[in-house]
Amino acid sequence: MRTQVAIIGAGPSGLLLGQLLQRAGIDNVIVERHSAEHVLGRIRAGVLEQVTVDVLDAAGVGQRMHAEGLVHEGFDLLFQGQRHRIDLKHLTGGKTVLVYGQTEVTRDLMAARRASGLRTIYEAADVAIHDFDGPQPCVTYTQDGQSHRLQADYIAGCDGFHGVCRASVPRSAITEYEKVYPFGWLGLLSDTPPVHHELIYVNSPRGFALCSMRSRTRSRYYLQVPLSHTVEQWSDQAFWDELRRRLDPAAADTLVTGPALEKSIAPLRSFVSEPMRFGRLLLAGDAAHIVPPTGAKGLNLAASDVRFLADALIEHYHERSDAGLNAYSQRCLQRIWRAERFSWWFTHLMHRFPQQDAIAEKLQEAELDYLVHSEAGARTLAENYVGLPLDFGAPRGQAAPPAPAAALLAR
Ligand code: FAS
Ligand code: PHB
């Protein structure tokens, strides 16, 4: 079998890249180790930046997102028992975020891929990548006991943090930066109306909590828990009782509880691998970086990687130029490190760290107090939360990045 681009992983990165390339007439095959149902069953991100919305529109999968997604113009910070609204729209000159779950994004991308007729190989075992430092890379895998080989011009490593692609790069060719946080997020999904019409980020003496949502009838809540905890030790009732203890009285009194549709504990880490290109292998999304979910950046960073990668591959095939491929790693990493810094800062601001001493708690409260009383302070939080522009930090006068090539071609 042969294709132009072999994509490893059918999560949002792989599916979005496949769709952008297909719309530009570039053949691609996705090789995924799990079933589509398994991929859809993972409950993850909930908040989309405008940059991500634009890329999904360029991929032709924006219809349901715009119909069902919830435009959010702000969120609340809750600390010392008081709620303070961060007015994103006012502080950023009109920008907002869209609440639309990663599961739905993935579902929309899967539907578009089925309609495109492109090949997606699910439940592929023993996936391995070869010769990506030469002109003829290939992917091997087994399925139904048969061995298969997929020749390609390029391999896109969209296989997440635990994937095979980054692991296949010689250690001497890659640098990894990592910080593991001493707590996890216990998440619960329920068919109950959200406790508030916007998100509430909580810094309480008992730890962090987040009140989020997937729709006006489906809620997503998180509690900071010690790394030693397992999901089995948290009954639904225990979850709701602890969430109430971390909320202000008004929210605690109006919280609607119900059975968990899903409950899981996610570890928190900051992770970046550099560079992101190794010959004809290019990494995108969680395969190259991880952020603590506090700043809602994981899925959004994956989308901007994919936009840069699709633009570069389209430029290679349509304009016979490798400028985009040569600049890919540097363009992604500049945006990645800014999101890593914001996610690290927001995580430190909102969580209680084990052995956190009294002064650390007072300094946290002082920073929160400053943020909610200073327009300048709140603006730094808001502009990072809605997502920095793609050309942020470009030398003055340098043109904004071109519209996604796929979007131009789609017109
Ligand atoms: P993904 O990990 O989503 O997808 C990678 C795909 O590659 C998977 O389908 C996997 O099965 C496949 N794969 C792996 N190894 C393979 C192999 N050897 N061969 C073939 N296929 C292989 N982000 C937020 O913004 N907010 C959140 O609240 C949030 N919560 C999260 C909770 C958890 C538990 C995790 C793990 C992540 C969370 N994230 C969150 C981040 C998440 O949304 C990611 O940023 C997003 O899934 C990135 O998408 P991908 O890069 O496609 O990686
Ligand atoms: C979510 O809804 O899953 C979510 C929202 C905002 C975050 C993290 C997770 O910062």
Tab-separated table of C-alpha atoms and ligand atoms in Angstrom:
chain	number	residue	atom	x	y	z
A	1	MET	CA	0.000	0.000	0.000
A	2	ARG	CA	1.219	3.543	-0.700
A	3	THR	CA	0.062	7.065	0.212
A	4	GLN	CA	1.463	10.582	0.260
A	5	VAL	CA	1.114	11.121	4.039
A	6	ALA	CA	0.820	8.305	6.602
A	7	ILE	CA	-0.835	9.600	9.781
A	8	ILE	CA	-0.325	7.641	12.994
A	9	GLY	CA	-3.236	8.161	15.400
A	10	ALA	CA	-6.955	8.906	14.878
A	11	GLY	CA	-7.365	11.369	17.743
A	12	PRO	CA	-8.222	15.002	16.981
A	13	SER	CA	-4.721	15.751	15.610
A	14	GLY	CA	-4.658	12.866	13.145
A	15	LEU	CA	-8.249	13.238	12.001
A	16	LEU	CA	-7.963	17.027	11.588
A	17	LEU	CA	-4.739	16.730	9.598
A	18	GLY	CA	-6.272	14.044	7.400
A	19	GLN	CA	-9.258	16.260	6.667
A	20	LEU	CA	-7.194	19.375	5.806
A	21	LEU	CA	-4.940	17.337	3.499
A	22	GLN	CA	-7.888	15.637	1.823
A	23	ARG	CA	-9.489	19.017	1.079
A	24	ALA	CA	-6.229	19.993	-0.621
A	25	GLY	CA	-6.224	16.807	-2.717
A	26	ILE	CA	-3.407	15.145	-0.767
A	27	ASP	CA	-3.874	11.423	-0.187
A	28	ASN	CA	-3.416	10.187	3.358
A	29	VAL	CA	-3.998	7.023	5.382
A	30	ILE	CA	-4.600	7.010	9.150
A	31	VAL	CA	-3.332	4.055	11.208
A	32	GLU	CA	-4.951	3.852	14.675
A	33	ARG	CA	-4.308	1.186	17.279
A	34	HIS	CA	-7.730	1.328	18.938
A	35	SER	CA	-11.294	1.130	17.635
A	36	ALA	CA	-13.233	4.288	16.751
A	37	GLU	CA	-15.553	3.569	19.708
A	38	HIS	CA	-12.574	3.486	22.076
A	39	VAL	CA	-11.287	6.807	20.728
A	40	LEU	CA	-14.725	8.402	21.178
A	41	GLY	CA	-15.019	6.999	24.701
A	42	ARG	CA	-12.148	9.109	26.049
A	43	ILE	CA	-13.605	12.227	27.734
A	44	ARG	CA	-11.134	15.084	27.427
A	45	ALA	CA	-11.124	18.731	26.421
A	46	GLY	CA	-14.026	21.126	26.524
A	47	VAL	CA	-12.953	24.635	25.477
A	48	LEU	CA	-11.994	25.730	21.927
A	49	GLU	CA	-10.015	28.875	21.091
A	50	GLN	CA	-11.046	30.905	18.009
A	51	VAL	CA	-7.898	29.666	16.239
A	52	THR	CA	-9.161	26.110	16.706
A	53	VAL	CA	-12.673	27.020	15.560
A	54	ASP	CA	-11.152	28.563	12.405
A	55	VAL	CA	-9.113	25.433	11.626
A	56	LEU	CA	-12.159	23.201	12.127
A	57	ASP	CA	-14.117	25.495	9.792
A	58	ALA	CA	-11.272	25.241	7.240
A	59	ALA	CA	-11.577	21.452	7.565
A	60	GLY	CA	-15.272	21.685	6.718
A	61	VAL	CA	-16.469	20.297	10.055
A	62	GLY	CA	-17.773	23.461	11.714
A	63	GLN	CA	-21.525	23.102	11.126
A	64	ARG	CA	-22.578	21.193	14.278
A	65	MET	CA	-19.897	22.998	16.312
A	66	HIS	CA	-21.492	26.382	15.529
A	67	ALA	CA	-25.023	25.009	15.978
A	68	GLU	CA	-24.427	23.276	19.325
A	69	GLY	CA	-21.305	24.917	20.768
A	70	LEU	CA	-21.771	27.471	23.539
A	71	VAL	CA	-20.060	30.860	23.106
A	72	HIS	CA	-18.563	31.898	26.445
A	73	GLU	CA	-17.648	35.540	27.059
A	74	GLY	CA	-16.096	35.018	30.487
A	75	PHE	CA	-15.550	32.699	33.437
A	76	ASP	CA	-15.482	32.998	37.235
A	77	LEU	CA	-12.567	32.689	39.630
A	78	LEU	CA	-13.653	31.520	43.084
A	79	PHE	CA	-11.282	32.007	45.999
A	80	GLN	CA	-11.707	32.930	49.656
A	81	GLY	CA	-15.411	32.142	49.204
A	82	GLN	CA	-15.916	34.957	46.672
A	83	ARG	CA	-16.649	34.695	42.928
A	84	HIS	CA	-15.011	37.163	40.526
A	85	ARG	CA	-15.861	37.221	36.804
A	86	ILE	CA	-13.087	37.490	34.239
A	87	ASP	CA	-14.758	39.325	31.343
A	88	LEU	CA	-12.912	37.780	28.401
A	89	LYS	CA	-14.828	39.725	25.752
A	90	HIS	CA	-14.167	43.125	27.310
A	91	LEU	CA	-10.560	42.409	28.248
A	92	THR	CA	-9.576	41.048	24.812
A	93	GLY	CA	-11.468	43.526	22.629
A	94	GLY	CA	-14.236	41.092	21.698
A	95	LYS	CA	-12.694	37.608	21.792
A	96	THR	CA	-14.569	34.650	23.246
A	97	VAL	CA	-14.124	30.852	23.545
A	98	LEU	CA	-16.442	28.074	22.387
A	99	VAL	CA	-17.483	25.291	24.738
A	100	TYR	CA	-17.770	22.177	22.543
A	101	GLY	CA	-16.386	18.861	23.802
A	102	GLN	CA	-13.428	17.080	22.204
A	103	THR	CA	-15.633	14.008	21.864
A	104	GLU	CA	-17.962	15.962	19.552
A	105	VAL	CA	-15.029	17.415	17.589
A	106	THR	CA	-13.730	13.877	17.096
A	107	ARG	CA	-17.180	12.618	16.116
A	108	ASP	CA	-17.520	15.365	13.499
A	109	LEU	CA	-14.058	14.623	12.102
A	110	MET	CA	-14.759	10.877	11.957
A	111	ALA	CA	-18.000	11.512	10.038
A	112	ALA	CA	-16.177	13.759	7.559
A	113	ARG	CA	-13.462	11.144	7.091
A	114	ARG	CA	-15.997	8.413	6.404
A	115	ALA	CA	-17.613	10.667	3.796
A	116	SER	CA	-14.226	11.379	2.188
A	117	GLY	CA	-13.667	7.675	1.503
A	118	LEU	CA	-10.052	7.922	2.697
A	119	ARG	CA	-8.577	4.861	4.398
A	120	THR	CA	-8.567	4.696	8.205
A	121	ILE	CA	-7.102	1.525	9.660
A	122	TYR	CA	-8.493	0.977	13.159
A	123	GLU	CA	-7.322	-1.661	15.603
A	124	ALA	CA	-3.894	-1.836	13.995
A	125	ALA	CA	-1.432	-3.748	16.183
A	126	ASP	CA	2.381	-3.623	16.393
A	127	VAL	CA	2.503	-0.278	14.603
A	128	ALA	CA	6.097	0.691	13.786
A	129	ILE	CA	7.674	3.422	11.673
A	130	HIS	CA	10.804	2.992	9.565
A	131	ASP	CA	13.340	4.932	7.434
A	132	PHE	CA	11.904	8.351	8.225
A	133	ASP	CA	15.415	9.815	8.012
A	134	GLY	CA	15.549	8.784	4.349
A	135	PRO	CA	13.470	9.451	1.204
A	136	GLN	CA	11.141	6.459	1.566
A	137	PRO	CA	9.666	6.146	5.050
A	138	CYS	CA	7.160	3.413	5.775
A	139	VAL	CA	4.790	2.148	8.432
A	140	THR	CA	4.280	-1.509	9.330
A	141	TYR	CA	1.443	-2.979	11.385
A	142	THR	CA	-0.522	-6.173	11.832
A	143	GLN	CA	-4.261	-6.622	11.561
A	144	ASP	CA	-6.272	-9.838	11.751
A	145	GLY	CA	-2.989	-11.697	11.973
A	146	GLN	CA	-1.773	-10.264	8.663
A	147	SER	CA	1.335	-8.064	8.378
A	148	HIS	CA	0.991	-4.858	6.371
A	149	ARG	CA	3.392	-2.262	4.988
A	150	LEU	CA	2.433	1.330	4.090
A	151	GLN	CA	4.903	3.348	2.002
A	152	ALA	CA	4.592	7.131	2.288
A	153	ASP	CA	6.338	10.389	1.414
A	154	TYR	CA	5.873	11.663	4.977
A	155	ILE	CA	4.792	10.276	8.362
A	156	ALA	CA	2.746	12.493	10.710
A	157	GLY	CA	3.147	11.363	14.325
A	158	CYS	CA	-0.264	12.200	15.807
A	159	ASP	CA	-0.200	9.280	18.241
A	160	GLY	CA	-0.328	11.107	21.549
A	161	PHE	CA	1.925	11.096	24.591
A	162	HIS	CA	2.266	7.303	24.763
A	163	GLY	CA	2.609	6.792	21.016
A	164	VAL	CA	5.259	5.016	18.985
A	165	CYS	CA	6.480	7.945	16.849
A	166	ARG	CA	8.382	10.087	19.371
A	167	ALA	CA	9.632	6.861	20.964
A	168	SER	CA	11.126	5.859	17.585
A	169	VAL	CA	13.399	8.911	17.403
A	170	PRO	CA	17.019	8.285	18.463
A	171	ARG	CA	17.542	9.760	21.954
A	172	SER	CA	20.511	11.743	20.663
A	173	ALA	CA	18.249	13.580	18.210
A	174	ILE	CA	15.609	14.771	20.682
A	175	THR	CA	15.463	16.852	23.872
A	176	GLU	CA	12.577	16.336	26.310
A	177	TYR	CA	11.515	18.806	29.003
A	178	GLU	CA	9.128	17.534	31.704
A	179	LYS	CA	7.510	18.594	34.966
A	180	VAL	CA	5.081	16.193	36.706
A	181	TYR	CA	2.617	17.786	39.146
A	182	PRO	CA	2.033	16.185	42.570
A	183	PHE	CA	-1.732	15.754	42.075
A	184	GLY	CA	-4.289	14.633	39.498
A	185	TRP	CA	-7.729	15.725	38.259
A	186	LEU	CA	-10.673	13.500	39.111
A	187	GLY	CA	-13.217	14.232	36.373
A	188	LEU	CA	-16.941	13.411	36.378
A	189	LEU	CA	-19.374	13.722	33.471
A	190	SER	CA	-23.124	13.863	34.259
A	191	ASP	CA	-26.384	14.558	32.492
A	192	THR	CA	-27.221	17.400	34.903
A	193	PRO	CA	-27.621	21.119	34.162
A	194	PRO	CA	-24.380	23.075	34.787
A	195	VAL	CA	-24.204	24.836	38.149
A	196	HIS	CA	-23.496	28.144	36.327
A	197	HIS	CA	-23.840	29.375	32.741
A	198	GLU	CA	-20.062	29.901	32.540
A	199	LEU	CA	-17.070	27.964	33.931
A	200	ILE	CA	-16.004	28.369	37.556
A	201	TYR	CA	-12.308	27.841	38.430
A	202	VAL	CA	-11.931	27.265	42.187
A	203	ASN	CA	-8.941	27.706	44.498
A	204	SER	CA	-10.223	26.446	47.870
A	205	PRO	CA	-8.313	25.424	51.018
A	206	ARG	CA	-9.347	21.840	50.142
A	207	GLY	CA	-7.855	22.098	46.658
A	208	PHE	CA	-8.731	23.046	43.073
A	209	ALA	CA	-12.100	22.390	41.477
A	210	LEU	CA	-13.535	23.238	38.070
A	211	CYS	CA	-17.192	23.476	37.082
A	212	SER	CA	-17.420	23.054	33.311
A	213	MET	CA	-19.974	21.714	30.857
A	214	ARG	CA	-20.602	20.064	27.480
A	215	SER	CA	-24.078	21.547	26.889
A	216	ARG	CA	-26.923	23.147	28.886
A	217	THR	CA	-27.904	19.665	30.078
A	218	ARG	CA	-24.536	17.931	30.451
A	219	SER	CA	-21.910	18.980	33.022
A	220	ARG	CA	-18.212	18.226	33.461
A	221	TYR	CA	-16.654	18.692	36.900
A	222	TYR	CA	-13.103	18.212	38.180
A	223	LEU	CA	-11.551	17.916	41.632
A	224	GLN	CA	-7.830	18.074	42.448
A	225	VAL	CA	-6.962	14.765	44.157
A	226	PRO	CA	-3.688	13.284	45.473
A	227	LEU	CA	-1.765	11.114	42.997
A	228	SER	CA	-2.278	8.160	45.367
A	229	HIS	CA	-6.051	8.199	44.803
A	230	THR	CA	-7.828	5.795	42.457
A	231	VAL	CA	-11.177	6.387	40.812
A	232	GLU	CA	-12.554	3.298	42.588
A	233	GLN	CA	-12.282	5.037	45.961
A	234	TRP	CA	-14.494	7.899	44.802
A	235	SER	CA	-18.216	7.117	44.829
A	236	ASP	CA	-20.457	9.556	42.986
A	237	GLN	CA	-21.792	10.790	46.330
A	238	ALA	CA	-18.278	11.353	47.679
A	239	PHE	CA	-17.483	13.369	44.562
A	240	TRP	CA	-20.555	15.585	44.884
A	241	ASP	CA	-20.038	16.106	48.627
A	242	GLU	CA	-16.418	17.181	48.088
A	243	LEU	CA	-17.336	19.464	45.186
A	244	ARG	CA	-19.929	21.188	47.390
A	245	ARG	CA	-17.290	21.734	50.102
A	246	ARG	CA	-15.069	23.574	47.579
A	247	LEU	CA	-17.833	25.787	46.145
A	248	ASP	CA	-19.302	29.050	47.436
A	249	PRO	CA	-22.688	28.720	49.235
A	250	ALA	CA	-24.741	29.954	46.262
A	251	ALA	CA	-23.218	27.377	43.900
A	252	ALA	CA	-23.256	24.598	46.507
A	253	ASP	CA	-26.964	25.199	47.116
A	254	THR	CA	-27.903	25.159	43.412
A	255	LEU	CA	-25.636	22.264	42.338
A	256	VAL	CA	-27.718	19.548	40.623
A	257	THR	CA	-26.171	16.111	41.112
A	258	GLY	CA	-26.755	12.859	39.276
A	259	PRO	CA	-25.098	9.570	38.289
A	260	ALA	CA	-21.649	9.707	36.675
A	261	LEU	CA	-21.664	8.864	32.960
A	262	GLU	CA	-17.862	8.765	33.157
A	263	LYS	CA	-15.377	9.202	35.994
A	264	SER	CA	-11.585	9.138	35.640
A	265	ILE	CA	-8.363	10.543	37.084
A	266	ALA	CA	-5.927	12.325	34.746
A	267	PRO	CA	-2.329	13.023	35.739
A	268	LEU	CA	-0.974	16.537	35.187
A	269	ARG	CA	2.315	17.235	33.495
A	270	SER	CA	4.116	19.893	31.461
A	271	PHE	CA	6.060	18.228	28.653
A	272	VAL	CA	7.731	19.413	25.458
A	273	SER	CA	9.959	17.488	23.060
A	274	GLU	CA	12.249	19.401	20.691
A	275	PRO	CA	12.469	19.480	17.735
A	276	MET	CA	9.203	18.250	16.182
A	277	ARG	CA	10.595	17.238	12.792
A	278	PHE	CA	12.989	14.353	12.110
A	279	GLY	CA	13.549	14.067	8.371
A	280	ARG	CA	10.224	12.880	6.982
A	281	LEU	CA	8.627	12.322	10.401
A	282	LEU	CA	6.741	15.268	11.873
A	283	LEU	CA	5.144	15.202	15.333
A	284	ALA	CA	1.914	17.069	16.151
A	285	GLY	CA	-0.312	17.409	19.230
A	286	ASP	CA	0.183	15.345	22.366
A	287	ALA	CA	2.854	13.283	20.578
A	288	ALA	CA	5.109	16.326	20.992
A	289	HIS	CA	3.803	18.158	24.056
A	290	ILE	CA	1.494	17.974	27.069
A	291	VAL	CA	0.080	20.791	29.187
A	292	PRO	CA	-1.731	20.594	32.538
A	293	PRO	CA	-5.422	20.980	31.487
A	294	THR	CA	-5.928	24.032	33.785
A	295	GLY	CA	-5.592	26.484	30.912
A	296	ALA	CA	-7.625	24.358	28.429
A	297	LYS	CA	-4.712	24.403	25.966
A	298	GLY	CA	-4.064	20.742	25.069
A	299	LEU	CA	-6.526	20.325	22.236
A	300	ASN	CA	-5.999	23.923	21.089
A	301	LEU	CA	-2.233	23.465	20.760
A	302	ALA	CA	-2.856	20.270	18.793
A	303	ALA	CA	-5.059	22.252	16.382
A	304	SER	CA	-2.442	24.953	15.772
A	305	ASP	CA	0.287	22.315	15.217
A	306	VAL	CA	-1.973	20.646	12.663
A	307	ARG	CA	-2.693	23.908	10.929
A	308	PHE	CA	1.021	24.637	10.553
A	309	LEU	CA	1.712	21.058	9.408
A	310	ALA	CA	-1.125	21.004	6.874
A	311	ASP	CA	-0.010	24.387	5.479
A	312	ALA	CA	3.563	23.077	5.164
A	313	LEU	CA	2.581	19.836	3.420
A	314	ILE	CA	0.172	21.628	1.073
A	315	GLU	CA	2.928	24.105	0.208
A	316	HIS	CA	5.296	21.159	-0.453
A	317	TYR	CA	2.907	19.384	-2.813
A	318	HIS	CA	1.285	22.386	-4.484
A	319	GLU	CA	4.119	24.904	-4.646
A	320	ARG	CA	7.132	22.547	-4.541
A	321	SER	CA	8.478	24.567	-1.610
A	322	ASP	CA	9.776	23.111	1.667
A	323	ALA	CA	9.936	26.450	3.476
A	324	GLY	CA	6.992	25.530	5.683
A	325	LEU	CA	8.366	22.074	6.491
A	326	ASN	CA	11.749	23.585	7.356
A	327	ALA	CA	10.098	26.169	9.641
A	328	TYR	CA	7.492	23.785	11.097
A	329	SER	CA	9.235	22.925	14.345
A	330	GLN	CA	10.218	26.496	15.191
A	331	ARG	CA	6.751	27.888	14.353
A	332	CYS	CA	5.024	25.294	16.582
A	333	LEU	CA	7.458	25.479	19.484
A	334	GLN	CA	7.196	29.270	19.839
A	335	ARG	CA	3.406	28.915	20.354
A	336	ILE	CA	3.784	25.741	22.442
A	337	TRP	CA	6.138	27.274	25.008
A	338	ARG	CA	3.850	30.302	25.460
A	339	ALA	CA	0.931	27.947	26.181
A	340	GLU	CA	3.143	25.806	28.451
A	341	ARG	CA	4.071	28.874	30.463
A	342	PHE	CA	0.448	30.001	30.809
A	343	SER	CA	-0.763	26.512	31.776
A	344	TRP	CA	2.060	26.152	34.332
A	345	TRP	CA	1.319	29.623	35.804
A	346	PHE	CA	-2.473	29.051	35.992
A	347	THR	CA	-1.920	25.601	37.559
A	348	HIS	CA	0.329	27.086	40.260
A	349	LEU	CA	-2.186	29.873	40.880
A	350	MET	CA	-5.217	27.613	41.324
A	351	HIS	CA	-3.973	24.420	43.026
A	352	ARG	CA	-2.881	23.664	46.587
A	353	PHE	CA	0.490	21.906	46.502
A	354	PRO	CA	1.408	19.263	49.086
A	355	GLN	CA	3.561	20.778	51.860
A	356	GLN	CA	2.569	24.250	50.569
A	357	ASP	CA	3.610	26.550	53.390
A	358	ALA	CA	1.557	29.401	54.824
A	359	ILE	CA	3.362	32.112	52.906
A	360	ALA	CA	2.816	30.306	49.597
A	361	GLU	CA	-0.909	30.301	50.340
A	362	LYS	CA	-0.846	34.026	51.153
A	363	LEU	CA	1.104	34.801	47.984
A	364	GLN	CA	-1.427	32.795	45.916
A	365	GLU	CA	-4.278	34.754	47.454
A	366	ALA	CA	-2.444	38.045	46.897
A	367	GLU	CA	-1.937	37.227	43.210
A	368	LEU	CA	-5.591	36.264	42.792
A	369	ASP	CA	-6.633	39.447	44.606
A	370	TYR	CA	-4.402	41.503	42.290
A	371	LEU	CA	-5.766	39.803	39.147
A	372	VAL	CA	-9.411	40.508	39.982
A	373	HIS	CA	-8.734	44.157	40.933
A	374	SER	CA	-6.340	45.088	38.118
A	375	GLU	CA	-7.556	45.394	34.540
A	376	ALA	CA	-3.957	44.974	33.379
A	377	GLY	CA	-3.566	41.823	35.474
A	378	ALA	CA	-6.871	40.350	34.339
A	379	ARG	CA	-5.997	41.139	30.703
A	380	THR	CA	-2.889	38.935	30.866
A	381	LEU	CA	-5.064	36.051	32.068
A	382	ALA	CA	-7.766	36.749	29.476
A	383	GLU	CA	-5.516	37.112	26.408
A	384	ASN	CA	-3.788	33.812	27.149
A	385	TYR	CA	-7.029	32.010	27.938
A	386	VAL	CA	-8.721	32.975	24.636
A	387	GLY	CA	-5.493	32.027	22.840
A	388	LEU	CA	-2.696	34.259	21.565
A	389	PRO	CA	-2.919	35.211	17.858
A	390	LEU	CA	-0.982	32.920	15.522
A	391	ASP	CA	1.355	35.812	14.609
A	392	PHE	CA	1.835	36.899	18.243
A	393	GLY	CA	5.382	38.196	18.762
A	394	ALA	CA	6.147	38.364	15.028
A	395	PRO	CA	8.490	41.274	14.175
A	396	ARG	CA	6.414	44.444	13.758
A	397	GLY	CA	5.251	44.918	10.197
A	398	GLN	CA	5.582	41.223	9.374
A	399	ALA	CA	2.391	40.081	7.708
A	400	ALA	CA	-0.031	37.930	9.647
A	401	PRO	CA	0.250	34.242	8.734
A	402	PRO	CA	-1.610	33.388	5.521
A	403	ALA	CA	-5.060	31.852	5.772
A	404	PRO	CA	-4.830	28.067	6.021
A	405	ALA	CA	-3.965	26.860	2.514
A	406	ALA	CA	-6.693	24.264	2.860
A	407	ALA	CA	-9.197	27.082	3.426
A	408	LEU	CA	-8.006	28.924	0.340
A	409	LEU	CA	-8.236	25.738	-1.690
A	410	ALA	CA	-11.651	24.999	-0.276
A	411	ARG	CA	-13.122	28.268	-1.598
B	1	FAS	P1	-4.611	11.875	21.465
B	1	FAS	O1	-3.864	11.227	22.598
B	1	FAS	O2	-5.970	12.395	21.701
B	1	FAS	O3	-4.743	10.834	20.251
B	1	FAS	C1	-3.656	10.000	19.900
B	1	FAS	C2	-4.220	8.797	19.168
B	1	FAS	O4	-3.122	7.967	18.756
B	1	FAS	C3	-5.096	7.927	20.066
B	1	FAS	O5	-6.305	7.642	19.426
B	1	FAS	C4	-4.257	6.671	20.296
B	1	FAS	O6	-5.053	5.501	20.423
B	1	FAS	C5	-3.422	6.620	19.040
B	1	FAS	N1	-2.169	5.875	19.210
B	1	FAS	C6	-1.338	5.872	20.278
B	1	FAS	N2	-0.289	5.048	20.054
B	1	FAS	C7	-0.475	4.508	18.802
B	1	FAS	C8	0.246	3.602	18.005
B	1	FAS	N3	1.381	3.048	18.457
B	1	FAS	N4	-0.234	3.273	16.788
B	1	FAS	C9	-1.376	3.823	16.323
B	1	FAS	N5	-2.125	4.709	17.033
B	1	FAS	C10	-1.668	5.032	18.260
B	1	FAS	N6	-7.011	19.070	26.997
B	1	FAS	C11	-7.767	20.137	27.297
B	1	FAS	O7	-7.649	21.169	26.615
B	1	FAS	N7	-8.659	20.100	28.365
B	1	FAS	C12	-8.822	18.958	29.117
B	1	FAS	O8	-9.610	18.928	30.055
B	1	FAS	C13	-8.064	17.822	28.830
B	1	FAS	N8	-8.210	16.663	29.560
B	1	FAS	C14	-7.413	15.572	29.258
B	1	FAS	C15	-7.516	14.361	29.984
B	1	FAS	C16	-6.693	13.250	29.673
B	1	FAS	C17	-6.802	11.968	30.472
B	1	FAS	C18	-5.743	13.350	28.639
B	1	FAS	C19	-4.821	12.184	28.310
B	1	FAS	C20	-5.635	14.545	27.910
B	1	FAS	C21	-6.473	15.645	28.202
B	1	FAS	N9	-6.411	16.837	27.479
B	1	FAS	C22	-7.163	17.922	27.747
B	1	FAS	C23	-5.527	16.963	26.390
B	1	FAS	C24	-6.172	16.299	25.200
B	1	FAS	O9	-7.382	16.944	24.909
B	1	FAS	C25	-5.180	16.336	24.089
B	1	FAS	O10	-4.613	17.613	23.952
B	1	FAS	C26	-5.769	15.889	22.792
B	1	FAS	O11	-6.353	14.632	22.979
B	1	FAS	C27	-4.628	15.860	21.797
B	1	FAS	O12	-5.045	15.157	20.696
B	1	FAS	P2	-4.027	14.214	19.898
B	1	FAS	O13	-2.750	14.943	19.689
B	1	FAS	O14	-4.794	13.698	18.739
B	1	FAS	O15	-3.660	13.029	20.911
B	2	PHB	C1	-13.399	20.677	30.289
B	2	PHB	O1	-14.557	21.086	30.107
B	2	PHB	O2	-13.070	19.463	30.174
B	2	PHB	C2	-12.333	21.675	30.663
B	2	PHB	C3	-12.620	23.027	30.544
B	2	PHB	C4	-11.644	23.963	30.892
B	2	PHB	C5	-10.413	23.520	31.351
B	2	PHB	C6	-10.124	22.158	31.443
B	2	PHB	C7	-11.092	21.236	31.097
B	2	PHB	O3	-9.469	24.445	31.704
